[in-house]
């Protein structure tokens, strides 16, 4: 049994997603990985069963069931297919700018289409020379009357070419550093917008990762999210809420690998007994399960905090801790799963090598784990609390 703080209603929805994942997505996972093709059929499954709605509030066509449940949905899907779990995580990432800073009109225009899954979304922050140092971006947005003209390129953008709506960050004031960045929503059919190329990758092969070009793309000022100069802070606030989606993906991968290795260890016999009875394998299984449970604790804690309306530094820290720990656990646990299966773990007939390849990116995207440690330490150092030492002083 895993830690499960869901209400009976939430559990029912989570179990529906679990069944969908096992019956409709798991049989496709190896093929999606091998074909390197975006799984539109999985998007169709999510649309048919209103899975995208779990990410949105009722006022905009969503289910209004909150963050914790949305995270468990991503976890369930990622247990069987990390590419498919990422479709949900990035729908959230690409929609959060509208949710957090959109006007009533912007929300009404776009959120229902994202909640139904008619449109997919993407988040365009990174550039060739601006990854961890997001503020170093060079894409410009120049005001011209009632519009802005966007020029530049974005790199490593998940959902490139499949998204209909991009949240794009660009410099409206080239001299102003962080305060010179603004955010926009850009529709994929805007003239001058193009996807230059898609990257071949180690894992999450069915997901597109691409380079975007903005060549004189005219965007109405009505499509600016928030005020001019507020884009960097919005980008950070979005990541605070989206990184746990990657944590959920990572936990799903880790749990999927643990479950598979456990079943294998029960049935694979060496030296006259199932390998799970050998102490060295039993110890690996125990560590894998314990790490998954600890990761789940951090992730669900974030979900509960978000659902309780917690904001600010406490949420930032909880988000970074969930992303950091779940993704490190995913890498450790999937590597051990491959080890438990031995030679079988290394070949593509079994799913654990795919899980190991898929796990790696969770330590890198939406902020490397080095950046997560930086964020956590910064929050710790700026926290004002009376330490034991201080309070013990006379
Ligand atoms: N919430 C609100 N405001 C925040 C904030 C937060 N979480 N974090 C920082 N800010 C504010 C600061 O308070 C500061 O405001 P003032 O100027 O008013 O003081 C301002 O933003 C600048 O902050 P910093 O000085 O901390 O900025 P920095 O340049 O040192 O950067 C960083 C901080 C944490 C390293 C940040 O650049 C970062 O998170 N980098 C990683 C970027 C990232 O995660 N990229 C992922 C791309 S998306 C992707 O991978 C997705 C995909 O396709 C799947």
XYZ file of C-alpha atoms and ligand atoms in Angstrom:
448
model
C 0.000 0.000 0.000
C 1.211 3.478 -0.879
C 0.584 6.729 0.992
C -2.845 7.870 -0.173
C -4.351 11.012 1.362
C -7.052 11.361 -1.328
C -10.727 11.691 -0.454
C -13.019 8.858 -1.672
C -14.199 11.092 -4.582
C -10.643 11.955 -5.579
C -9.633 8.303 -5.300
C -12.411 7.308 -7.666
C -11.143 9.759 -10.314
C -7.519 8.739 -9.759
C -8.513 5.089 -10.204
C -10.308 5.917 -13.474
C -7.097 7.479 -14.800
C -5.146 4.445 -13.544
C -7.454 2.099 -15.464
C -7.234 4.225 -18.623
C -3.452 4.266 -18.342
C -3.210 0.516 -17.887
C -5.728 -0.422 -20.551
C -5.259 2.233 -23.243
C -1.763 3.679 -22.837
C 0.454 0.883 -21.448
C 0.026 -1.285 -24.578
C 1.281 1.654 -26.685
C 4.255 2.724 -24.557
C 7.025 0.684 -26.218
C 5.766 1.614 -29.678
C 5.631 5.334 -28.828
C 9.226 5.105 -27.615
C 10.414 3.239 -30.706
C 8.525 5.321 -33.286
C 9.585 8.732 -31.919
C 6.162 9.955 -33.011
C 3.925 12.208 -30.966
C 1.035 10.023 -29.684
C -2.058 11.850 -30.903
C -4.087 8.737 -30.060
C -3.206 9.255 -26.381
C -4.328 12.894 -26.660
C -7.592 11.525 -28.060
C -7.969 9.174 -25.063
C -7.427 12.140 -22.714
C -9.955 14.233 -24.664
C -12.609 11.485 -24.742
C -12.342 10.904 -20.999
C -11.966 14.543 -19.924
C -8.537 13.954 -18.416
C -7.281 17.437 -19.407
C -10.181 18.871 -17.384
C -8.460 17.672 -14.184
C -5.973 20.527 -14.669
C -8.546 23.340 -14.837
C -11.162 25.005 -12.686
C -14.877 24.686 -13.285
C -15.290 28.296 -14.423
C -13.226 27.489 -17.517
C -14.484 24.051 -18.459
C -12.367 22.087 -16.015
C -13.258 19.620 -13.281
C -12.153 21.898 -10.427
C -10.701 18.931 -8.564
C -7.439 20.610 -7.574
C -3.688 20.165 -7.692
C -3.231 16.991 -5.633
C -5.535 15.001 -7.892
C -3.930 16.437 -11.043
C -0.513 15.312 -9.761
C -1.756 11.796 -9.068
C -3.182 11.660 -12.619
C 0.241 12.557 -14.075
C 1.828 9.954 -11.778
C -0.567 7.212 -12.892
C -0.033 7.872 -16.593
C 3.744 8.140 -16.168
C 3.878 4.748 -14.441
C 3.184 3.217 -17.834
C 4.381 5.896 -20.301
C 6.456 8.962 -19.425
C 5.819 10.605 -22.805
C 2.066 10.449 -22.160
C 2.434 11.762 -18.607
C 4.367 14.699 -20.019
C 1.417 15.637 -22.251
C -0.564 16.415 -19.087
C 2.336 18.105 -17.270
C 3.044 20.438 -20.200
C -0.627 21.240 -20.710
C -0.464 22.606 -17.179
C 2.891 24.361 -17.740
C 1.633 26.058 -20.909
C -1.676 27.124 -19.309
C -0.402 28.475 -16.003
C 0.497 31.912 -17.392
C -3.142 32.418 -18.338
C -4.376 31.020 -15.033
C -2.076 33.250 -12.953
C -1.975 36.467 -14.978
C -4.650 36.238 -17.670
C -7.423 38.816 -17.921
C -11.040 37.641 -17.832
C -11.152 37.889 -21.636
C -7.886 36.008 -22.127
C -9.032 33.234 -19.807
C -12.405 32.950 -21.495
C -10.836 32.893 -24.947
C -8.230 30.216 -24.286
C -8.748 28.153 -21.135
C -11.847 26.190 -22.243
C -10.013 25.024 -25.387
C -7.097 23.900 -23.239
C -9.378 22.259 -20.657
C -11.063 20.145 -23.338
C -7.735 19.292 -24.946
C -8.851 20.743 -28.282
C -5.644 22.809 -28.084
C -2.319 21.774 -26.601
C -0.126 24.377 -24.921
C 3.613 25.019 -24.589
C 5.930 27.236 -22.543
C 8.708 29.056 -24.381
C 11.290 30.446 -21.950
C 14.636 28.749 -22.761
C 16.996 29.840 -25.495
C 20.294 28.505 -26.814
C 22.161 30.865 -24.455
C 19.528 31.125 -21.726
C 18.691 27.859 -19.941
C 19.395 27.959 -16.207
C 20.058 31.684 -16.580
C 16.607 32.380 -17.977
C 16.985 36.165 -17.693
C 19.779 36.087 -20.313
C 17.178 35.664 -23.068
C 17.584 37.676 -26.276
C 14.175 37.300 -27.940
C 12.756 40.809 -28.315
C 9.212 42.150 -28.269
C 9.049 45.627 -29.756
C 5.941 47.720 -29.186
C 4.325 48.976 -32.380
C 0.969 50.674 -31.812
C -1.520 48.162 -30.433
C 0.808 45.262 -31.035
C 4.247 43.850 -30.265
C 6.615 42.430 -32.840
C 8.505 39.353 -31.665
C 11.934 38.464 -33.041
C 14.220 35.706 -31.813
C 14.487 31.999 -31.170
C 13.553 29.632 -28.362
C 15.138 26.241 -27.750
C 14.285 22.964 -25.963
C 10.578 23.695 -26.135
C 8.374 20.731 -25.242
C 5.305 20.363 -27.498
C 6.982 22.352 -30.309
C 4.933 21.821 -33.435
C 2.023 20.106 -31.672
C 0.915 23.011 -29.456
C -1.661 25.497 -30.706
C -0.784 28.063 -28.039
C 2.631 29.143 -26.752
C 3.366 31.197 -23.633
C 6.371 33.182 -24.809
C 8.794 35.332 -22.803
C 10.632 38.179 -24.521
C 12.513 41.351 -23.733
C 10.440 44.513 -24.022
C 13.360 46.506 -22.594
C 16.759 45.186 -23.634
C 18.592 47.236 -20.983
C 16.447 46.333 -17.998
C 17.586 42.779 -17.112
C 14.827 40.799 -15.289
C 12.485 43.788 -15.219
C 12.717 44.072 -19.011
C 11.001 40.734 -19.649
C 7.319 40.424 -20.603
C 5.060 37.458 -21.332
C 2.702 36.841 -24.256
C 0.406 34.140 -25.561
C 1.105 33.403 -29.214
C -1.100 31.268 -31.436
C 0.724 28.706 -33.571
C -0.663 30.033 -36.849
C 0.752 33.562 -36.329
C 2.598 34.654 -39.493
C 6.369 34.621 -38.955
C 6.199 31.853 -36.327
C 7.942 28.632 -37.271
C 9.293 25.423 -35.758
C 12.832 25.129 -37.088
C 13.649 21.603 -35.989
C 12.822 18.833 -33.547
C 15.581 17.258 -31.465
C 16.255 13.495 -31.387
C 16.586 12.544 -27.693
C 17.735 9.896 -25.211
C 14.250 9.438 -23.745
C 10.651 10.732 -23.751
C 10.947 9.973 -27.457
C 7.308 10.510 -28.371
C 7.317 14.036 -26.978
C 8.467 16.818 -29.293
C 11.325 19.072 -28.179
C 12.051 21.800 -30.654
C 13.461 25.106 -31.689
C 11.028 27.950 -32.340
C 11.650 30.947 -34.580
C 9.890 34.302 -34.274
C 10.541 36.371 -37.352
C 8.589 39.609 -37.059
C 5.637 37.858 -35.377
C 2.960 40.455 -34.656
C 1.137 39.818 -31.387
C -1.743 41.993 -30.250
C -1.148 43.864 -26.992
C -4.298 42.068 -25.826
C -2.188 38.914 -25.762
C 0.311 40.252 -23.232
C 0.078 38.421 -19.909
C 0.299 40.878 -17.029
C 2.076 44.217 -17.283
C 5.211 44.972 -19.258
C 8.254 43.939 -17.218
C 6.396 41.388 -15.090
C 7.314 38.441 -17.313
C 10.283 37.078 -15.352
C 8.393 36.913 -12.076
C 5.489 35.277 -13.878
C 7.876 32.723 -15.408
C 9.117 31.857 -11.901
C 5.609 31.684 -10.431
C 4.597 29.341 -13.242
C 7.597 27.084 -12.601
C 6.798 26.977 -8.876
C 3.491 25.383 -9.827
C 4.590 23.299 -12.811
C 7.765 21.658 -11.469
C 5.694 19.318 -9.271
C 4.130 18.041 -12.520
C 7.595 16.855 -13.498
C 8.032 15.467 -9.983
C 4.816 13.493 -10.540
C 6.100 12.252 -13.874
C 9.365 11.197 -12.194
C 7.574 9.450 -9.339
C 5.374 7.612 -11.834
C 8.440 6.387 -13.729
C 10.092 5.302 -10.458
C 7.005 3.476 -9.210
C 6.453 1.824 -12.590
C 10.025 0.526 -12.548
C 9.723 -0.647 -8.922
C 6.480 -2.513 -9.656
C 8.005 -4.185 -12.701
C 11.203 -5.190 -10.895
C 9.170 -6.584 -7.976
C 7.076 -8.821 -10.223
C 10.201 -9.967 -12.025
C 11.956 -10.729 -8.729
C 9.030 -12.896 -7.640
C 9.162 -15.091 -10.730
C 12.757 -15.149 -11.955
C 14.500 -18.120 -10.346
C 18.250 -18.451 -9.817
C 20.058 -20.912 -7.584
C 16.826 -22.656 -6.756
C 14.751 -19.688 -5.594
C 13.076 -16.506 -6.851
C 15.694 -13.744 -6.962
C 13.576 -11.642 -4.575
C 14.503 -14.183 -1.885
C 18.193 -13.400 -2.332
C 19.054 -10.792 0.257
C 20.954 -8.458 -2.054
C 17.961 -8.206 -4.406
C 15.498 -7.938 -1.502
C 17.511 -5.015 -0.132
C 17.397 -3.234 -3.487
C 13.615 -3.663 -3.640
C 13.225 -2.349 -0.098
C 15.306 0.748 -0.893
C 13.426 1.387 -4.141
C 10.038 1.220 -2.432
C 11.168 3.391 0.472
C 12.515 6.065 -1.872
C 9.267 6.087 -3.858
C 7.265 6.509 -0.657
C 9.478 9.364 0.567
C 9.180 11.054 -2.838
C 5.413 10.618 -2.751
C 5.291 12.277 0.661
C 7.037 15.408 -0.667
C 4.952 15.522 -3.826
C 1.564 15.071 -2.177
C 2.531 17.596 0.499
C 3.019 20.132 -2.288
C -0.397 19.219 -3.736
C -2.047 19.689 -0.357
C -0.287 23.028 0.162
C -1.372 24.296 -3.266
C -4.957 23.161 -2.658
C -4.914 24.963 0.703
C -3.921 28.202 -1.082
C -0.343 28.382 0.237
C 1.727 30.789 -1.885
C 5.069 32.579 -1.801
C 8.411 31.259 -0.523
C 6.928 28.213 1.253
C 5.363 27.006 -2.005
C 8.549 27.760 -3.980
C 10.598 25.635 -1.604
C 8.113 22.751 -1.467
C 7.943 22.718 -5.259
C 11.717 22.616 -5.700
C 12.064 19.902 -3.042
C 9.453 17.714 -4.728
C 11.043 18.141 -8.169
C 14.560 17.545 -6.838
C 13.814 14.471 -4.791
C 11.321 12.738 -7.084
C 13.606 13.084 -10.105
C 16.735 11.905 -8.265
C 14.720 8.932 -7.005
C 13.515 8.204 -10.546
C 17.093 7.991 -11.795
C 18.303 5.860 -8.874
C 15.356 3.506 -8.860
C 15.192 2.902 -12.615
C 18.936 2.172 -12.675
C 18.401 -0.424 -9.933
C 15.436 -1.906 -11.805
C 17.669 -2.464 -14.844
C 20.220 -4.097 -12.520
C 17.622 -6.430 -11.012
C 16.557 -7.614 -14.455
C 20.217 -8.075 -15.412
C 20.730 -8.746 -19.123
C 16.961 -8.634 -19.609
C 16.924 -5.157 -18.120
C 19.273 -3.910 -20.791
C 17.265 -5.078 -23.792
C 14.277 -3.380 -25.316
C 11.976 -6.364 -24.894
C 11.520 -5.221 -21.279
C 10.361 -1.721 -20.282
C 12.888 -0.822 -17.603
C 15.632 0.431 -19.949
C 13.060 2.842 -21.438
C 12.120 3.962 -17.937
C 15.791 4.600 -17.125
C 16.233 6.680 -20.298
C 12.993 8.574 -19.594
C 13.992 9.278 -15.993
C 17.125 11.248 -16.904
C 15.359 14.292 -18.311
C 13.378 14.795 -15.103
C 16.652 15.842 -13.419
C 17.227 18.411 -16.168
C 14.111 20.101 -17.506
C 11.934 22.691 -15.778
C 15.070 23.742 -13.945
C 18.038 21.402 -13.438
C 18.386 19.822 -10.032
C 21.351 22.107 -9.444
C 18.928 25.034 -9.847
C 16.425 23.329 -7.512
C 19.122 23.055 -4.826
C 19.942 26.722 -5.341
C 16.276 27.688 -4.969
C 15.857 25.557 -1.814
C 19.027 26.926 -0.200
C 18.048 30.522 -1.024
C 14.670 30.053 0.622
C 16.333 28.444 3.675
C 18.821 31.289 3.999
C 16.146 33.954 3.734
C 13.678 32.266 6.081
C 13.208 34.257 9.272
C 12.857 31.807 12.086
C 14.130 31.639 15.590
C 16.691 28.883 15.491
C 17.266 26.697 18.537
C 20.620 28.386 19.011
C 19.144 31.883 18.892
C 16.301 31.073 21.262
C 18.717 29.372 23.682
C 20.738 32.552 24.034
C 20.305 34.404 27.312
N 8.236 33.784 -7.517
C 8.097 35.122 -7.684
N 9.153 35.941 -7.930
C 10.362 35.376 -8.018
C 10.574 33.986 -7.865
C 9.449 33.187 -7.597
N 9.567 31.870 -7.424
N 11.889 33.722 -8.013
C 12.491 34.900 -8.239
N 11.575 35.898 -8.239
C 11.823 37.342 -8.414
C 12.844 37.815 -7.378
O 12.215 38.138 -6.162
C 13.438 39.016 -8.071
O 12.555 40.105 -7.901
P 13.126 41.601 -7.620
O 13.899 41.950 -8.855
O 11.884 42.422 -7.445
O 13.992 41.511 -6.422
C 13.429 38.623 -9.559
O 12.417 37.594 -9.674
C 14.751 38.070 -10.033
O 15.040 36.957 -9.226
P 16.498 36.367 -9.062
O 17.466 37.471 -8.779
O 16.424 35.256 -8.077
O 16.797 35.819 -10.532
P 18.032 34.979 -11.087
O 18.381 35.510 -12.414
O 19.097 34.869 -10.045
O 17.363 33.559 -11.397
C 16.810 31.268 -10.979
C 16.887 32.716 -10.445
C 16.129 30.518 -9.850
C 18.183 30.677 -11.222
C 15.957 31.255 -12.267
O 16.617 31.849 -13.359
C 15.566 29.840 -12.678
O 14.622 29.274 -12.136
N 16.276 29.272 -13.672
C 15.878 27.981 -14.236
C 14.975 28.227 -15.399
C 14.134 27.015 -15.694
O 13.643 26.351 -14.803
N 13.927 26.751 -16.968
C 13.086 25.704 -17.366
C 12.471 26.011 -18.682
S 10.965 25.247 -18.915
C 11.265 23.666 -19.400
O 12.267 23.065 -19.234
C 9.988 23.107 -19.706
C 9.760 22.092 -20.697
O 9.750 22.331 -21.902
C 9.190 20.811 -20.211
